[in-house]
Short mmCIF file of C-alpha atoms in Angstrom, two decimals:
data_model
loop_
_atom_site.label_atom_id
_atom_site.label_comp_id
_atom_site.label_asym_id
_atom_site.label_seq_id
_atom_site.Cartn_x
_atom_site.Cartn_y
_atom_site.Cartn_z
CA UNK Q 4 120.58 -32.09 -113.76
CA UNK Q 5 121.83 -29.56 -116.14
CA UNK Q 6 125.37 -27.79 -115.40
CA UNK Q 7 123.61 -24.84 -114.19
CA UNK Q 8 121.05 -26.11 -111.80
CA UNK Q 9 124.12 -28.40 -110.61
CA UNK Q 10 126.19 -25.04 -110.00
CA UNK Q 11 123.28 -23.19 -108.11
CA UNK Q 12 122.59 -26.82 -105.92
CA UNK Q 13 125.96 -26.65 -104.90
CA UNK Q 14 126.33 -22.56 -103.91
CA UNK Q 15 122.66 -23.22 -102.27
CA UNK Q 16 124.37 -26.12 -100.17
CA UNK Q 17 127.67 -23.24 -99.10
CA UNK Q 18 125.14 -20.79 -98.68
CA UNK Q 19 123.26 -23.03 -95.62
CA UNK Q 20 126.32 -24.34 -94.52
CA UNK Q 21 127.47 -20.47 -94.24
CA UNK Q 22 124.39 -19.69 -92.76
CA UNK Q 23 124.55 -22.31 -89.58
CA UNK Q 24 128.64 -21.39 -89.33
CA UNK Q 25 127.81 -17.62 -88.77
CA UNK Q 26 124.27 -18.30 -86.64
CA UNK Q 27 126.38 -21.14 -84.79
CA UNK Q 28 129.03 -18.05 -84.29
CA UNK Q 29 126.86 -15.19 -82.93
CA UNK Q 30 125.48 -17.46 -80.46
CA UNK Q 31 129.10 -18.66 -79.14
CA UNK Q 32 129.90 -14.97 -78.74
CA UNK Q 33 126.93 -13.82 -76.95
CA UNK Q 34 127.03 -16.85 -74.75
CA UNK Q 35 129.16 -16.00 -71.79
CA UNK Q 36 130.08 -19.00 -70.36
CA UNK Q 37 131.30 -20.48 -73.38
CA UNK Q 38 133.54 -17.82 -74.08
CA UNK Q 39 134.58 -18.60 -70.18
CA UNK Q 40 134.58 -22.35 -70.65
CA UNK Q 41 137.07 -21.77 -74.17
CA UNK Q 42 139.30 -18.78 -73.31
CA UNK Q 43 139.34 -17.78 -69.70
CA UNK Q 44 139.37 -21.61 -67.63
CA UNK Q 45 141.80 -22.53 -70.22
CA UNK Q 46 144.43 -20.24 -69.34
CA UNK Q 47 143.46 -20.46 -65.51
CA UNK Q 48 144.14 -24.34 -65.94
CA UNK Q 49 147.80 -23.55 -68.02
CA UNK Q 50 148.85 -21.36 -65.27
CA UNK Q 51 147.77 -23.64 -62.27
CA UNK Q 52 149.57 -26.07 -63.65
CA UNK Q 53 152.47 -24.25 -65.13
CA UNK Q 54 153.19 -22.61 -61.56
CA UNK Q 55 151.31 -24.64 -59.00
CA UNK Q 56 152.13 -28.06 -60.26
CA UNK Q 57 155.66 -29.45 -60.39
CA UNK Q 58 157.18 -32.72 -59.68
CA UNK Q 59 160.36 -31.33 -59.45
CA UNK Q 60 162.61 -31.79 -56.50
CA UNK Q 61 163.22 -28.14 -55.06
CA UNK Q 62 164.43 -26.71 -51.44
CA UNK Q 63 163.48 -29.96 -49.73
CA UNK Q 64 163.60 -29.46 -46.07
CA UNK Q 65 166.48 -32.25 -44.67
CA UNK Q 66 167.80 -33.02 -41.23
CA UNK Q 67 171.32 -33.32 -40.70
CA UNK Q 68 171.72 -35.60 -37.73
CA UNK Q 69 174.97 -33.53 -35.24
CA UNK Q 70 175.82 -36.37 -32.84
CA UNK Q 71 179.05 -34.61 -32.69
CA UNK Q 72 181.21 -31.26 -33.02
CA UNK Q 73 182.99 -33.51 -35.91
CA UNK Q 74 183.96 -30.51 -38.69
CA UNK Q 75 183.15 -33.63 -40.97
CA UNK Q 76 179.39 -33.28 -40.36
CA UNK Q 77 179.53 -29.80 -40.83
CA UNK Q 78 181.14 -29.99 -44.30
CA UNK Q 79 178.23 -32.11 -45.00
CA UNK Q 80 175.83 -29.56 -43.67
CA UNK Q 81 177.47 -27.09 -45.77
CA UNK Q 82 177.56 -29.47 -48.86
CA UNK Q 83 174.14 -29.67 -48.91
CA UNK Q 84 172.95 -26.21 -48.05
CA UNK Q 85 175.14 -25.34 -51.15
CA UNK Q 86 172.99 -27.20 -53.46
CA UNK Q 87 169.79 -25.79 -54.44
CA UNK Q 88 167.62 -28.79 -54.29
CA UNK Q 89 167.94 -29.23 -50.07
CA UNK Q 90 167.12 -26.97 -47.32
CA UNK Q 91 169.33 -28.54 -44.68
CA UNK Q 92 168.34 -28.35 -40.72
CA UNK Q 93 170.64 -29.06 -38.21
CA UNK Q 94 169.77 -31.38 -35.62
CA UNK Q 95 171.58 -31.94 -32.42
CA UNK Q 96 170.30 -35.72 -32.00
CA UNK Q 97 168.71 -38.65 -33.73
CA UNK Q 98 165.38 -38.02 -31.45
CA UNK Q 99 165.22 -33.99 -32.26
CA UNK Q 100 165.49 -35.45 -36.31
CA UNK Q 101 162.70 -37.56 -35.75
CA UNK Q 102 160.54 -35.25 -34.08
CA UNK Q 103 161.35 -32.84 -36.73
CA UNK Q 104 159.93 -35.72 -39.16
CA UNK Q 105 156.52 -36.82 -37.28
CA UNK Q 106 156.63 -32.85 -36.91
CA UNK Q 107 156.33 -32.29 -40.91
CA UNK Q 108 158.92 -30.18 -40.40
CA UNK Q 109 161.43 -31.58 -42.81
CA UNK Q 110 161.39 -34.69 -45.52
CA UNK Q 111 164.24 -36.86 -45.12
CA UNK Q 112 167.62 -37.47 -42.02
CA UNK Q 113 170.94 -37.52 -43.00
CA UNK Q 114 172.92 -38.60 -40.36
CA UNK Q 115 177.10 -39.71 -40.71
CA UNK Q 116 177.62 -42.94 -38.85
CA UNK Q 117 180.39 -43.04 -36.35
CA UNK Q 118 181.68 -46.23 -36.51
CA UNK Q 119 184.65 -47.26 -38.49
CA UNK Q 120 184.22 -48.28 -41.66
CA UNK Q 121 186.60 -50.58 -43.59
CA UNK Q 122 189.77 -48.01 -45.80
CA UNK Q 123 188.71 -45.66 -43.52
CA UNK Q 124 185.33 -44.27 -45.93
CA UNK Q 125 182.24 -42.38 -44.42
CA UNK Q 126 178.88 -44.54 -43.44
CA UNK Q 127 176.20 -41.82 -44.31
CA UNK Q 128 172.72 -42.68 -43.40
CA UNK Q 129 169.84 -41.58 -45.25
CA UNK Q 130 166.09 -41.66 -44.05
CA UNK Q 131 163.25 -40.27 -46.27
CA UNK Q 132 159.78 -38.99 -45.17
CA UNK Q 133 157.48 -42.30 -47.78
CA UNK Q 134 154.27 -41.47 -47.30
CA UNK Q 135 154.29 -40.12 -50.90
CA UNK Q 136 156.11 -43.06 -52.39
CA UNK Q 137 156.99 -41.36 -55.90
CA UNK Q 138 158.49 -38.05 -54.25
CA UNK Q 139 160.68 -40.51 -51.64
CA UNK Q 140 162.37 -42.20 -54.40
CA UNK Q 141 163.36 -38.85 -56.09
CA UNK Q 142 164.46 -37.56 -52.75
CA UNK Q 143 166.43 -40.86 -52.21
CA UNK Q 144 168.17 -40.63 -55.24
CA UNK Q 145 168.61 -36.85 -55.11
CA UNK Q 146 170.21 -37.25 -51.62
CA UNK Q 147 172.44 -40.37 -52.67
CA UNK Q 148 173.33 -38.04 -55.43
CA UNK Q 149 174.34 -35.36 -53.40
CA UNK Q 150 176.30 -37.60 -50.63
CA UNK Q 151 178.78 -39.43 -53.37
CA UNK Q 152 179.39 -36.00 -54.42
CA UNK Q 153 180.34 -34.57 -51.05
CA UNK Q 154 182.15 -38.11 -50.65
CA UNK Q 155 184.13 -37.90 -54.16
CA UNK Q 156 185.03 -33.95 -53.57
CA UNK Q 157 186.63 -35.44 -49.61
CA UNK Q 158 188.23 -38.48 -51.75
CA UNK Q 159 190.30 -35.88 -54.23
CA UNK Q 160 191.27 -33.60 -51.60
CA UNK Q 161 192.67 -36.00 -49.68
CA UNK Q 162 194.48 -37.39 -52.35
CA UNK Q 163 195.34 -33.75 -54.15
CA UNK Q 164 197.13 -32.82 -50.54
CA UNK Q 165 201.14 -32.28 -51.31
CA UNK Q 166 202.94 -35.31 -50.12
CA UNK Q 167 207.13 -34.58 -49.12
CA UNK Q 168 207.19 -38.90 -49.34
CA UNK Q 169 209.42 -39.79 -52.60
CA UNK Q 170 207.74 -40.99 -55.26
CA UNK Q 171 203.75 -41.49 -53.58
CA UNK Q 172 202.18 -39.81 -56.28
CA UNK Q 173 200.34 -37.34 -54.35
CA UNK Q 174 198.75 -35.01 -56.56
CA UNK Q 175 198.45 -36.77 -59.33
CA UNK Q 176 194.94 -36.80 -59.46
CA UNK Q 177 192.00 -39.77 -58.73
CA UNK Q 178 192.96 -43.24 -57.43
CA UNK Q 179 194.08 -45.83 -60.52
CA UNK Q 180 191.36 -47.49 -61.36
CA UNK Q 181 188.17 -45.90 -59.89
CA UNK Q 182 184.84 -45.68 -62.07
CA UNK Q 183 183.79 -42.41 -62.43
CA UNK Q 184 180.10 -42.03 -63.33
CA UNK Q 185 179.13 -38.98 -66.35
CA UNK Q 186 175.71 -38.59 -66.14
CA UNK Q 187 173.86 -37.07 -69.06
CA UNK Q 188 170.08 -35.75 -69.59
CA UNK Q 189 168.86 -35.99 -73.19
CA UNK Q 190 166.09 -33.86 -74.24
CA UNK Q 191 165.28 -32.49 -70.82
CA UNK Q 192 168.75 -31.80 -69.44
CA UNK Q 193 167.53 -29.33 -67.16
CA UNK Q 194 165.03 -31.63 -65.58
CA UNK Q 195 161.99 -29.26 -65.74
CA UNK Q 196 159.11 -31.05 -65.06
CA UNK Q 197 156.80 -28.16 -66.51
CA UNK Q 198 158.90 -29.22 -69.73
CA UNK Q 199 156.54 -31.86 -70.36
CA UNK Q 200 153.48 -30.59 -68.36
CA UNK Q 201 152.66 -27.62 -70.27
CA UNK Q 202 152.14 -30.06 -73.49
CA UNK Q 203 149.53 -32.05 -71.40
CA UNK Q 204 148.03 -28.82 -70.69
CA UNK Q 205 147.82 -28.22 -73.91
CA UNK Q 206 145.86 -31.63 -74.48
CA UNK Q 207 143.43 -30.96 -71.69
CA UNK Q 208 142.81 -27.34 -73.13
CA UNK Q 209 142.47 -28.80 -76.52
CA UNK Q 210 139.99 -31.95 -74.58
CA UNK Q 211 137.98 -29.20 -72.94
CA UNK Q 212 137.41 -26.94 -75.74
CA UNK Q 213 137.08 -29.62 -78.33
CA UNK Q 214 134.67 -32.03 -76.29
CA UNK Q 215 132.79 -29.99 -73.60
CA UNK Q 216 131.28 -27.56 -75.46
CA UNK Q 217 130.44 -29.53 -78.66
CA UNK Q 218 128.78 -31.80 -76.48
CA UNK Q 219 126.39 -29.22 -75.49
CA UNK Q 220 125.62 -27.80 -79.06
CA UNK Q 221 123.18 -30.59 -80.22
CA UNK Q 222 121.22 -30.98 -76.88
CA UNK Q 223 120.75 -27.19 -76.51
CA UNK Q 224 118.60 -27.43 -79.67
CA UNK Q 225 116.77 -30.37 -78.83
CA UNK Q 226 116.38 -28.93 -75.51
CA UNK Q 227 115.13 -25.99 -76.72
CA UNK Q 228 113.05 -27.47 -79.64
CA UNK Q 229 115.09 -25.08 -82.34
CA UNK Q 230 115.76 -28.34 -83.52
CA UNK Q 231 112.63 -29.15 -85.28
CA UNK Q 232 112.76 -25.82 -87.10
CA UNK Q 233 115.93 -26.90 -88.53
CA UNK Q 234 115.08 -30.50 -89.64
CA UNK Q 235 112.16 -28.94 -91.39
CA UNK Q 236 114.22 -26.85 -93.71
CA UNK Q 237 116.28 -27.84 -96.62
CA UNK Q 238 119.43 -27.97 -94.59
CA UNK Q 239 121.27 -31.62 -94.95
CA UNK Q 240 123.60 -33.18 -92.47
CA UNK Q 241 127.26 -32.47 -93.71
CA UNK Q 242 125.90 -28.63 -93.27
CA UNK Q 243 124.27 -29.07 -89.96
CA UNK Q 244 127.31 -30.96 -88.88
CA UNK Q 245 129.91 -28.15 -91.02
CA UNK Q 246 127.73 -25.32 -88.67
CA UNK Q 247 128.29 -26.80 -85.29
CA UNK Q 248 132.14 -27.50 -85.75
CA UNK Q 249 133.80 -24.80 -86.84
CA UNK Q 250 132.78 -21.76 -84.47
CA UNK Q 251 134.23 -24.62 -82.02
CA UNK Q 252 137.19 -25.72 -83.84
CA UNK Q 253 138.24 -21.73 -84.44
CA UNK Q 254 137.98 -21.69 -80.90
CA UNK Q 255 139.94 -24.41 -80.35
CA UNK Q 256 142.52 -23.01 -82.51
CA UNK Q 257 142.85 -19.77 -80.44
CA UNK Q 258 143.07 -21.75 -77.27
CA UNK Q 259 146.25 -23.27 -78.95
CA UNK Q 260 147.67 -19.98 -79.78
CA UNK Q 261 147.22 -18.92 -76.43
CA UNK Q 262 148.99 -22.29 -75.10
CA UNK Q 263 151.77 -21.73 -77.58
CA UNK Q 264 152.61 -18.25 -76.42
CA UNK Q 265 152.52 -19.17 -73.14
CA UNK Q 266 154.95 -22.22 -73.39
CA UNK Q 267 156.97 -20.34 -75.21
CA UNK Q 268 157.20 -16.54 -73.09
CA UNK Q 269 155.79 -17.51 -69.84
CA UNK Q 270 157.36 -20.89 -68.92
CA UNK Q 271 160.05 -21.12 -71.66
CA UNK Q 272 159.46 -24.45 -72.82
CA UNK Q 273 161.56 -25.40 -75.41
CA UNK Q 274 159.89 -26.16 -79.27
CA UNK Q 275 162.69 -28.46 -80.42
CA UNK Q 276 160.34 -29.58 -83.64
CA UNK Q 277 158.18 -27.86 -86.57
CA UNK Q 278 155.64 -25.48 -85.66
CA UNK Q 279 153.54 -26.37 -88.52
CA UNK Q 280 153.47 -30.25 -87.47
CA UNK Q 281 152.35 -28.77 -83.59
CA UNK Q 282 149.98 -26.94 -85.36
CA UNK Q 283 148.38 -29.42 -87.83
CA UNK Q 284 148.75 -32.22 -84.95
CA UNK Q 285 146.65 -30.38 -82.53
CA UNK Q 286 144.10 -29.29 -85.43
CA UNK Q 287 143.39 -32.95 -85.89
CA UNK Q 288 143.23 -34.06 -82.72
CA UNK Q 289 141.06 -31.03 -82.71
CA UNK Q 290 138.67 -32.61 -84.96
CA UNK Q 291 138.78 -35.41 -83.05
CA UNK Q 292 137.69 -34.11 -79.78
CA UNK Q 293 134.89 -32.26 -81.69
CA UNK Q 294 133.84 -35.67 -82.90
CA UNK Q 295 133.63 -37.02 -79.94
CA UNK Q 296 131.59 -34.05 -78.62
CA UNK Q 297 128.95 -34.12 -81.36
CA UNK Q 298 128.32 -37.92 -81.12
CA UNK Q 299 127.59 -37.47 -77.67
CA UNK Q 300 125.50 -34.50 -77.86
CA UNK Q 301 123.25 -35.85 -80.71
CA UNK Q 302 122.97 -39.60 -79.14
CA UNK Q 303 121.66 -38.14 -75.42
CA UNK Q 304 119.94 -34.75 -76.74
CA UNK Q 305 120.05 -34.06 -72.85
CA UNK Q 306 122.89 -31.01 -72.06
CA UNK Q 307 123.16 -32.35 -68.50
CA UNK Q 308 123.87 -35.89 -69.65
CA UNK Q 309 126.00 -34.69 -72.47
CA UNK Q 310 128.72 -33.12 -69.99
CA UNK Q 311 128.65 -35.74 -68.02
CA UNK Q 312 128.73 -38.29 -70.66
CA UNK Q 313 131.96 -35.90 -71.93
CA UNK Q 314 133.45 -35.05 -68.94
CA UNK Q 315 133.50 -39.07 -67.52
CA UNK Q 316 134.70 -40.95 -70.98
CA UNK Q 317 137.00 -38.12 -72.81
CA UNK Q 318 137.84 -35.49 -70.05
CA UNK Q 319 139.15 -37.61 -67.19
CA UNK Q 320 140.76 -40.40 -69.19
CA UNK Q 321 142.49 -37.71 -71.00
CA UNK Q 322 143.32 -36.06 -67.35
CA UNK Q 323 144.74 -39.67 -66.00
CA UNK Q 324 145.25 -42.01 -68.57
CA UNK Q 325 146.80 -40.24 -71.62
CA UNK Q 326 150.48 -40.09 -69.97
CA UNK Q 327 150.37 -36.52 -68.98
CA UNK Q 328 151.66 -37.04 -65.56
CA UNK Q 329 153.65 -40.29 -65.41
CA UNK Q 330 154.87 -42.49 -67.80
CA UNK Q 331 152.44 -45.36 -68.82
CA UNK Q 332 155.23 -47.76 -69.73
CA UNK Q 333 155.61 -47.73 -65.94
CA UNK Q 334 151.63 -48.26 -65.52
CA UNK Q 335 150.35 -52.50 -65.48
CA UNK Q 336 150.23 -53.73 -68.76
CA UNK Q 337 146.47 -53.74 -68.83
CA UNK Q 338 146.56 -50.31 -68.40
CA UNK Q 339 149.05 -49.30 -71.11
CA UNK Q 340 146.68 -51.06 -73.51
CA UNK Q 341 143.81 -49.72 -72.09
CA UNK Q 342 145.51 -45.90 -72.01
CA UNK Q 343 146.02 -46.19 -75.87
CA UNK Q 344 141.90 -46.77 -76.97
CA UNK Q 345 141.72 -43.10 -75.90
CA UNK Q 346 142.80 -40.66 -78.39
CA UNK Q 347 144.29 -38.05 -76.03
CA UNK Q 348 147.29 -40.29 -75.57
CA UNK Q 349 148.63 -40.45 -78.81
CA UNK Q 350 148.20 -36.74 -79.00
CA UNK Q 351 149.78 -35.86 -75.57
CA UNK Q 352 152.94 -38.74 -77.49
CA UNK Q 353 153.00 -36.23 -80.41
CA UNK Q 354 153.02 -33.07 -78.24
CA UNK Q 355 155.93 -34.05 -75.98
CA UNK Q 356 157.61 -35.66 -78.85
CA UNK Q 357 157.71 -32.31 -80.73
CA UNK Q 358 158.36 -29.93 -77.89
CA UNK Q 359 161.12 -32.12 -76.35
CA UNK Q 360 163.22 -34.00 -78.95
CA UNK Q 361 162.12 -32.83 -82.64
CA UNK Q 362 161.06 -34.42 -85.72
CA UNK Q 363 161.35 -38.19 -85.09
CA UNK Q 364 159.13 -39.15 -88.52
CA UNK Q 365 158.79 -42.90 -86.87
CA UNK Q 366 156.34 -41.38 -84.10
CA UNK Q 367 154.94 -38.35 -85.86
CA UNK Q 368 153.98 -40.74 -88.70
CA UNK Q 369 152.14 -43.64 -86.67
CA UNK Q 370 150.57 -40.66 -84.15
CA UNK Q 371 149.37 -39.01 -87.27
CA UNK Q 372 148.09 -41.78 -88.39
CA UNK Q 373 146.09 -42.63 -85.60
CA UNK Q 374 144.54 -39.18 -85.12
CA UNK Q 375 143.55 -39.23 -89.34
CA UNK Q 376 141.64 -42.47 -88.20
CA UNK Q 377 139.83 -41.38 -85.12
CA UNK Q 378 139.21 -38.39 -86.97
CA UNK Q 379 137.32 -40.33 -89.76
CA UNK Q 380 135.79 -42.48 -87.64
CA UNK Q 381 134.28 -39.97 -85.25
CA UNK Q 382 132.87 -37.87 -87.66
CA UNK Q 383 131.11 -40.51 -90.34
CA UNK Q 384 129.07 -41.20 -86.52
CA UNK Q 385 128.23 -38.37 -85.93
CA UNK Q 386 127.62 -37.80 -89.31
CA UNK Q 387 125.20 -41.04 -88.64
CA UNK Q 388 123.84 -39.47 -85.36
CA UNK Q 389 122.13 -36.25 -87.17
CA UNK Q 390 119.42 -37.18 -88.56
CA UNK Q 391 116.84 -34.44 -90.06
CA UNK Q 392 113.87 -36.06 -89.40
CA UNK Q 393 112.42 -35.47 -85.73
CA UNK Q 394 111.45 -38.98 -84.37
#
């Protein structure tokens, strides 16, 4: 082939690919609902969970147990009412706290035992609401928290009081020898939960943008026998595949705009890495999802089946599976294996390792990695899966 007709093959080849982008494009803007499905649910789903989904402990209702007019208890009562995790109620017996419990009405009893203890220290009982297991053990240690704080502030006062004895020492601060504990929160020292959630929003947005609607694109023209037409031109794969990804992946890259201002101005997450490694993270996991979409929607050439097929093998393991809510390292082993076949985790890895604690090149570089491979490996299938000739 001569230089020339190798130079018109080739602007021939950009000017179908061009073509299918800007058809591919008009069609995604007329369509309503998957302007809906790629801009509007997406920011319903960041603000639901943004607002309406915390694991943080906040203004938990708590029953403090009055078995006596002891000012004691009531320094408690104040203790906690003065922190702004706890709601304290006041309860004049052990039986009003525990109808107060079956009630609903509060979460966990605190109630001062009388007896004596041993150096004359408090006995402070503690009894937590379990029917949600996770939330009892942060109110348990929120509450034991707050009670060898109240207990530590009684300790120095006691000691701090002027002594007229010669040569006790009062006032001269703790006891010799006690341990005193210095928390300190890395990375999170506020303890936001919506600190890391907004990031897995981000990945669902990204899973729901990328996948669901790719997974439709195929199928529609199957579906609506448009596909035929198309294998019967000159148009090759690579261009028919070029067409149907990057309307979507544009569209994907708004949604993560959107998600970016949002962390940022609405829910003031903080962006302790580089922008430009968020950005070029999320476009490949971007291509990623689109892969995953296309292989679907050529293999089943059914839209019904397609977002099905999408929603049960990328969506949901993305939703449970990809460490957006809990930590896997705390999941069975089977599971934290299992968790890492899925793409989405590695991304949701990258996403809270760059909003949270910065450029740490050992993850970015094996998370990149990853994504690069799923990438390549998702689209040389689907690559395989569009075939021009109608069976």
């Amino acid at each position: 082939m001569s230089a020339s007709g190798n130079q018109a093959y080739h602007l021939s080849a950009w000017t179908r690919a061009r073509a299918l982008i800007r058809k591919e494009g008009r069609q995604m803007i007329r369509d309503r609902s998957t302007l809906t499905l790629g801009i509007i649910l997406p920011m319903i789903l960041l603000l639901l969970f943004g607002f309406g989904l915390s694991l943080d402990v906040n203004l938990v209702p708590v029953g403090v147990v009055r078995d006596n007019s002891s000012p004691v208890t009531r320094d408690l009562f104040t203790s906690l009412r003065l922190s702004p995790y706890f709601a304290p109620v006041m309860a004049n017996s052990m039986e009003e706290a525990k109808t107060l419990m079956r009630d609903g009405k509060i979460n966990a009893i605190v109630r001062r035992e009388l007896k004596d203890r041993p150096g004359g220290s408090d006995s402070v009982q503690i009894i937590v609401n379990g029917r949600d297991s996770n939330q009892a053990r942060i109110m348990q240690r929120y509450l034991e928290g707050a009670v060898a704080r109240w207990g530590a502030l009684r300790t120095e006062s006691s000691v701090n009081m002027p002594d007229t004895g010669p040569d006790t020492g009062a006032g001269a601060g703790p006891l010799p020898g006690r341990a005193v504990a210095e928390p300190r929160i890395w990375y999170n020292h506020a303890m936001e939960s919506r600190y890391f959630l907004i990031p897995g929003v981000t990945v669902l947005i990204m899973t729901l943008i990328g996948t669901l609607l790719t997974a439709l694109v195929i199928a529609r023209e199957w579906e609506r026998g448009t596909y035929e037409a198309m294998a019967a031109t000159p148009v090759r794969p690579e261009e028919i595949l070029a067409g149907k990804t990057v309307p979507y992946f544009v569209l994907g890259m708004v949604g993560l705009s959107l998600c970016l201002a949002a962390g940022a101005w609405v829910f003031a997450v903080p962006m302790r890495g580089s922008l430009v490694l968020i950005v070029a993270g999320s476009a490949l996991y971007l291509v990623v999802a689109l892969g995953v979409g296309l292989c679907v929607s050529a293999i089943t050439r059914s839209q019904f089946l397609a977002s099905q097929l999408a929603l049960v093998f990328n969506f949901m393991p993305t939703l449970m599976m990809s460490g957006f809510i809990f930590d896997l390292r705390s999941a069975p082993w089977f599971v934290y294996y299992l968790a890492h076949i899925f793409p989405a985790t590695w991304y949701v890895e990258l996403l809270q390792t760059l909003f949270m604690a910065g450029n740490i090149p050992q993850i970015l570089v094996r998370d990149f990695c990853v994504l690069a491979v799923f990438a390549a490996a998702l689209l040389f299938l689907a690559r395989k899966q569009i075939v021009k000739s109608v069976e």
